[in-house]
Coordinates of C-alpha atoms in Angstrom, one line a residue:
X1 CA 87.7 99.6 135.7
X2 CA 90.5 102.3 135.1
X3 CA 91.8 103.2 131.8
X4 CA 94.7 101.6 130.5
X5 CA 97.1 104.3 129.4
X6 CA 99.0 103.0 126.5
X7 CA 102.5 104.1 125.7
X8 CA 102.9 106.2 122.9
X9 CA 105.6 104.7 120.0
X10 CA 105.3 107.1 117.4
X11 CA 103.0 109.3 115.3
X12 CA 102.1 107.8 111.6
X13 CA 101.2 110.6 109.4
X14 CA 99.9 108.5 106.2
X15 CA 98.1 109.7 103.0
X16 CA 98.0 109.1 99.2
X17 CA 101.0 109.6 96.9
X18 CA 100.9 113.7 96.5
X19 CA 98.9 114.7 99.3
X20 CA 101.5 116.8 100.7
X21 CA 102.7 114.6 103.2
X22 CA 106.7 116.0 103.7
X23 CA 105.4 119.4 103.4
X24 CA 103.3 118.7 106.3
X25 CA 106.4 116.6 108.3
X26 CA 108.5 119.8 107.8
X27 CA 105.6 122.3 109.1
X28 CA 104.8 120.2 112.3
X29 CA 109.2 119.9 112.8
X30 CA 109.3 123.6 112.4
X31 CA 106.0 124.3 115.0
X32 CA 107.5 122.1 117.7
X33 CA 111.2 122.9 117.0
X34 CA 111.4 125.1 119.9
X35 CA 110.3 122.1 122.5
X36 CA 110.5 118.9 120.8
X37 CA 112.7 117.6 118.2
X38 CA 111.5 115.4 115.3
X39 CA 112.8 112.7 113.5
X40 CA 111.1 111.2 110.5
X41 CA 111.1 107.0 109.8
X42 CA 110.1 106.9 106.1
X43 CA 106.9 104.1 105.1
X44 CA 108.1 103.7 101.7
X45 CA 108.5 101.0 100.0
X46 CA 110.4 102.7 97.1
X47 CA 112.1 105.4 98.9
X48 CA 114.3 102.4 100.9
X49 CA 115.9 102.5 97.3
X50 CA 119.1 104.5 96.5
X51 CA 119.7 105.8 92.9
X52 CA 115.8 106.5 92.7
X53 CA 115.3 109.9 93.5
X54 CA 112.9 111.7 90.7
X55 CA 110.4 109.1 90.7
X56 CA 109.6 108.4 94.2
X57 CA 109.9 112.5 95.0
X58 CA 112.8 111.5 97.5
X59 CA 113.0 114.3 100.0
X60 CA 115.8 117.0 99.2
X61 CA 119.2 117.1 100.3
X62 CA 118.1 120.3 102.3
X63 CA 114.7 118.8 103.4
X64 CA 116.5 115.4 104.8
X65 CA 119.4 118.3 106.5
X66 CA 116.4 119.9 108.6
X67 CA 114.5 116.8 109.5
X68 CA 116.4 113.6 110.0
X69 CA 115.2 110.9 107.5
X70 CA 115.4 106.9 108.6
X71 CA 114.7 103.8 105.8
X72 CA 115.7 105.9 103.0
X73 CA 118.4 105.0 100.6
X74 CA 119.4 101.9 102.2
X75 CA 119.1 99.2 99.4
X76 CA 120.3 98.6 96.1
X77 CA 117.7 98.3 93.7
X78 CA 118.6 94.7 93.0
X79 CA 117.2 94.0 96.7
X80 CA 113.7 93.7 98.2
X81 CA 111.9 95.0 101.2
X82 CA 109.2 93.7 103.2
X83 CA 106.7 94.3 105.6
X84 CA 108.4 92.1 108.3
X85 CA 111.5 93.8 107.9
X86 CA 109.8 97.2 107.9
X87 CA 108.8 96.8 111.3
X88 CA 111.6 95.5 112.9
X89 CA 113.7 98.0 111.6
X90 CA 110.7 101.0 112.4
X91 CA 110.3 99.7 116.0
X92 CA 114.0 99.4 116.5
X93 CA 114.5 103.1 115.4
X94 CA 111.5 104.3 117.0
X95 CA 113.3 103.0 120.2
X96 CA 116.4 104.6 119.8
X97 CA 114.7 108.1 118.1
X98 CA 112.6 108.2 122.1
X99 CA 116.0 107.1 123.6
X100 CA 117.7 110.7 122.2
X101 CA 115.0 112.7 123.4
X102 CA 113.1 113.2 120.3
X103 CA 109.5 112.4 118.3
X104 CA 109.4 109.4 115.8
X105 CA 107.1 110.5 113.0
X106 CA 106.7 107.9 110.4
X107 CA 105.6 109.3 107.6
X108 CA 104.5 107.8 103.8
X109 CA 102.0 105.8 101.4
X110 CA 102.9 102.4 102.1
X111 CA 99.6 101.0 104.0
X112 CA 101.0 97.8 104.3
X113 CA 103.4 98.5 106.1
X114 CA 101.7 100.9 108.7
X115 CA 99.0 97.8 108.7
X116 CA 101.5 95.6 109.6
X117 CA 103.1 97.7 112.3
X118 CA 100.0 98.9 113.6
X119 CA 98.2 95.6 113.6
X120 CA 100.5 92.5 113.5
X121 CA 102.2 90.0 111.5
X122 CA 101.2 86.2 111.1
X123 CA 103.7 84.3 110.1
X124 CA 102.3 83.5 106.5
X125 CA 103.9 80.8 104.4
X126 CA 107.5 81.7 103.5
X127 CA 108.4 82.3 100.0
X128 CA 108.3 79.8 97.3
X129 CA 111.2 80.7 94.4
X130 CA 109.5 77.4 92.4
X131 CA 105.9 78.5 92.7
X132 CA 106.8 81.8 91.9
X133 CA 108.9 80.5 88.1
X134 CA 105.4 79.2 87.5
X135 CA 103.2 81.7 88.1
X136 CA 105.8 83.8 86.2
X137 CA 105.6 81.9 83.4
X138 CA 101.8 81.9 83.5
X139 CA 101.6 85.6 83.3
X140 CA 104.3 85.9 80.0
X141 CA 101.6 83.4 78.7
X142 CA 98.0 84.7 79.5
X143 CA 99.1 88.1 81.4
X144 CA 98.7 89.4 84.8
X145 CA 94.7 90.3 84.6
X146 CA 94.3 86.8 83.8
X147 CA 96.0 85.5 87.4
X148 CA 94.0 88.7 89.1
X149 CA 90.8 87.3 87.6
X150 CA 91.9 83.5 89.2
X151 CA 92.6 85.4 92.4
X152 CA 89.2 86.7 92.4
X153 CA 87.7 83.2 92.6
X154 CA 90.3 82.0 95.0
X155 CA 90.5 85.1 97.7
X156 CA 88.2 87.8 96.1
X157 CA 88.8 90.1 99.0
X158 CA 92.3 90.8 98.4
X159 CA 91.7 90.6 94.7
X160 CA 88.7 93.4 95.0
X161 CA 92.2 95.6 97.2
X162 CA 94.6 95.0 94.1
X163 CA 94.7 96.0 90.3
X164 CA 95.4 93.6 87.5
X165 CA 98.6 94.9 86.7
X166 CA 100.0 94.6 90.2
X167 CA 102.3 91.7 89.6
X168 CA 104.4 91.6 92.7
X169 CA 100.9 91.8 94.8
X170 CA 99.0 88.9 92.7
X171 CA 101.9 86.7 92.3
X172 CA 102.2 86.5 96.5
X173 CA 98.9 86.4 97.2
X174 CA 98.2 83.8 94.8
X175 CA 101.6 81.9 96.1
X176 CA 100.3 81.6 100.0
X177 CA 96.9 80.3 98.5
X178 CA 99.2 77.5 96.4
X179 CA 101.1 76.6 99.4
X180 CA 98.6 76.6 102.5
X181 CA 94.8 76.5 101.0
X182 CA 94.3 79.2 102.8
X183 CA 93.9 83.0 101.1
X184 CA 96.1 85.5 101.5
X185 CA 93.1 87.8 103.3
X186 CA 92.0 84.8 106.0
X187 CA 96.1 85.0 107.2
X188 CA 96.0 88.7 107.4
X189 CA 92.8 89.2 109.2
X190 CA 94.3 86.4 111.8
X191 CA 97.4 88.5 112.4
X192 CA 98.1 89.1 115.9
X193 CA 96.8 92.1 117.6
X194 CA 99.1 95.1 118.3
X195 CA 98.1 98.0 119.9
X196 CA 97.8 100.7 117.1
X197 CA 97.0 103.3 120.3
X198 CA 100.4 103.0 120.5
X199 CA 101.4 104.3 117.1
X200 CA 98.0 107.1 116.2
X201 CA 97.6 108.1 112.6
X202 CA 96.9 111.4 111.0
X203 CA 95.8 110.6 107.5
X204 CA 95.9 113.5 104.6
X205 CA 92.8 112.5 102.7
X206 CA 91.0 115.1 100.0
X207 CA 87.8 116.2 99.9
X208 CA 88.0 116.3 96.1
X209 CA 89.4 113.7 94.0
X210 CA 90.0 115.6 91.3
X211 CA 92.3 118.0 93.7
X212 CA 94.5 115.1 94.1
X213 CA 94.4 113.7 90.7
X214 CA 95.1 117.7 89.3
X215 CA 98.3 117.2 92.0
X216 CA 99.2 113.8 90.8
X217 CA 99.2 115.1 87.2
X218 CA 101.3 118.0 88.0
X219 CA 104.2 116.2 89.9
X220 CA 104.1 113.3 87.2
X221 CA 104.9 115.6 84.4
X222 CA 107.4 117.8 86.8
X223 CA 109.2 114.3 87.3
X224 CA 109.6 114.4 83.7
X225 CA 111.1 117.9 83.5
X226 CA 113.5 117.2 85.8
X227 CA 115.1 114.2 83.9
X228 CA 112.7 110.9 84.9
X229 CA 113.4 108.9 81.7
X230 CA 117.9 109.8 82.0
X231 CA 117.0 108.4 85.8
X232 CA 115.6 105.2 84.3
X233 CA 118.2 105.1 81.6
X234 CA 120.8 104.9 84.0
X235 CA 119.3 102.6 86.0
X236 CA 118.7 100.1 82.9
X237 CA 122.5 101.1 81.6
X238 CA 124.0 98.7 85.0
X239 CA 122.8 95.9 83.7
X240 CA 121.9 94.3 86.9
X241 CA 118.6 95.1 86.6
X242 CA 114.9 93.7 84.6
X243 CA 111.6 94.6 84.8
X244 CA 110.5 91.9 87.4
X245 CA 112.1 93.3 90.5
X246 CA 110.4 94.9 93.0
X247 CA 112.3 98.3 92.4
X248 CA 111.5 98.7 89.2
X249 CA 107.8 97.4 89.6
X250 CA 107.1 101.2 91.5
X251 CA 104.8 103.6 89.7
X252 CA 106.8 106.0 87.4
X253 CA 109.8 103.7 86.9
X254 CA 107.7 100.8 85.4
X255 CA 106.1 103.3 83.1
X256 CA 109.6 105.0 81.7
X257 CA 111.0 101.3 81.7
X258 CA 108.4 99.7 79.4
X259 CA 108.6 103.4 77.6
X260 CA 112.2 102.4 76.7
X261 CA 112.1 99.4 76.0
X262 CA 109.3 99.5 73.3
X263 CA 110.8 102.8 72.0
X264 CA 107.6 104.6 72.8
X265 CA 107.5 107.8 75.3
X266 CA 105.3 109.4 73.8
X267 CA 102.2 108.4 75.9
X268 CA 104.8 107.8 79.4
X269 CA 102.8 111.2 80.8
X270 CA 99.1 109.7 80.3
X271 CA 100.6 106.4 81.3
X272 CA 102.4 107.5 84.3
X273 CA 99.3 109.9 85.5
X274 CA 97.0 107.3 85.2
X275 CA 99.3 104.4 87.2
X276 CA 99.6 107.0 90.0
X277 CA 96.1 107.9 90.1
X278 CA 95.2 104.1 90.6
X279 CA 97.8 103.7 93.7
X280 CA 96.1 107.1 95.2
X281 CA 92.9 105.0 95.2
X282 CA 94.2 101.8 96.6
X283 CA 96.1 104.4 98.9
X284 CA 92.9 105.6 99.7
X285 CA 90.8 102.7 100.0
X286 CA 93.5 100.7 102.5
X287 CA 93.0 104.0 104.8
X288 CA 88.9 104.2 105.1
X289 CA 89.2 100.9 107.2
X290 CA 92.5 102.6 109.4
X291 CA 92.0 104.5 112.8
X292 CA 93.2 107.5 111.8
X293 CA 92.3 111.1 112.3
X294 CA 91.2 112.5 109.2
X295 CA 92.7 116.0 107.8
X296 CA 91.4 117.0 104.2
X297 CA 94.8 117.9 102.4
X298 CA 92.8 120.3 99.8
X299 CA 91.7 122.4 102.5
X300 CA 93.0 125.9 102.8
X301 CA 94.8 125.8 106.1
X302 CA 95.7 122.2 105.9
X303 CA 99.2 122.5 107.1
X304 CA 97.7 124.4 110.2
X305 CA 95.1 121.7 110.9
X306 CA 97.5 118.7 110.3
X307 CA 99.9 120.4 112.8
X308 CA 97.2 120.5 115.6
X309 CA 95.8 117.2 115.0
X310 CA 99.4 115.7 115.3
X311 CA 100.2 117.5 118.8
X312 CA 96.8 116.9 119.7
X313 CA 98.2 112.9 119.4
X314 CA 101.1 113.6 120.7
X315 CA 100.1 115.2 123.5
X316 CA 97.3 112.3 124.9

């Protein structure tokens, strides 16, 4: 039987939060400039928001002027994204990016969202605003490690993928149990199959964890230099906003937000680095079960190697 060519959509480059991932976008743009133009989609779930620049290390103004950027700053922070909407809005501009002539690259850390483009949505239980006040109100009363550890017996394998502090995560997972008996893991592994051929994935990965923890801990506390808390500040001066939405649930911003509302910033560095270092594991462990082509991010030439691997899939 003959090969079934499948159309290419778009490159994913993925990788954990540090791993150098625009640098990369901006060397593979500049190699190809001369014969094919590139335009970035952003798989963020934080960088969709505008007014939060330092802590999600938002591309420059320059950076975003040589390489188009797509799905950045187009909510308000009072608004939430999701995975359905991700990909209706990523396929849509992959379209129109291949209908000027150029390369969608989507580039980020949010694995749920390249899962779900790359793989399929089912169409899970809807949202439940009542079972959501309740589980809400369980958590101010016996805290989030306490639902994590009641996910655990009801759906231990999204429960083993998720920390005990991840609120937003816990609180749907343990929702869609509440409302269809089923868990959360059983409706994602009976998602529809897409083609990820369509969409290949080179994945910045280190050899040495404590490369990309030294890396995390650098960018953390150069967040901080350049004015991370005065960020937050504003951001909690509108008035519009609390704790619980998903804007203000990303690493760094819940840090400097429970930093100034207890009065205590003092310990926002360790807090901060440590946060990040756990989402660079989850980032981590969601890509080991991915097709991707792996390209160690430590490694001395790993701007050269990422570059070849990505024309090498852009080129099949």
């Amino acid at each position: 039987m003959a090969e079934v060519r499948v159309a290419l959509q778009g490159l994913c480059l993925a990788g954990p939060t540090a791993s150098g991932k625009t640098q990369l976008a901006l060397a593979f743009a500049r190699a190809l400039a001369s014969r094919q133009r590139i335009e970035v989609i952003s798989v963020d779930s934080a960088l969709v928001y505008r007014g939060m620049d330092i802590g999600t290390a938002k591309p420059s103004a320059a950076e975003r002027a040589e390489l188009p950027h797509h799905l950045v700053d187009i909510l308000d922070p009072t608004e939430a994204y999701s995975a359905a909407r991700f990909v209706v809005e990523a396929t849509r501009l992959a379209a129109e990016i291949r209908a000027r002539g150029a390369l969608p690259l989507l580039v980020g850390g949010t694995m749920l969202y390249f899962k779900a483009l790359r793989e399929g949505l089912d169409a899970m239980p809807p949202a439940d605003a009542a079972l959501r006040q309740a589980l809400d109100a369980r958590a101010a009363r016996e805290g989030w490690p306490a639902l994590h550890a009641e996910l655990a017996r009801v759906d231990p394998v999204s429960a083993a993928r998720l920390a005990p502090h991840d609120a937003q995560r816990i609180q749907r997972a343990l929702e869609v149990h509440a409302a269809s008996g089923r868990p959360l893991a059983d409706w994602q592994r009976g998602a529809r199959e897409a083609d990820a051929a369509a969409w290949p994935m080179v994945a910045l990965e280190p050899a040495s964890r404590a490369w990309l923890h030294a890396r995390i801990a650098e960018r953390f506390e150069a967040m901080l230099a350049a004015g991370l808390l005065d960020e937050v500040r504003r951001l909690r001066a509108r008035g519009d906003l609390h704790a619980g939405l998903p804007s203000m649930r990303c690493v760094g911003y819940r840090q400097a937000w429970e930093a100034l509302e207890h009065g205590d910033t003092a310990t926002l560095a360790e807090r901060g680095i440590a946060a990040t270092r756990q989402l660079a594991k989850r980032q981590l462990t969601w890509l080991r079960g991915t097709a991707r082509t792996v390209v160690d991010c430590d490694g001395p030439d790993a701007l050269q190697r990422g570059c070849a691997a990505l024309t090498a899939l852009a080129s099949m």
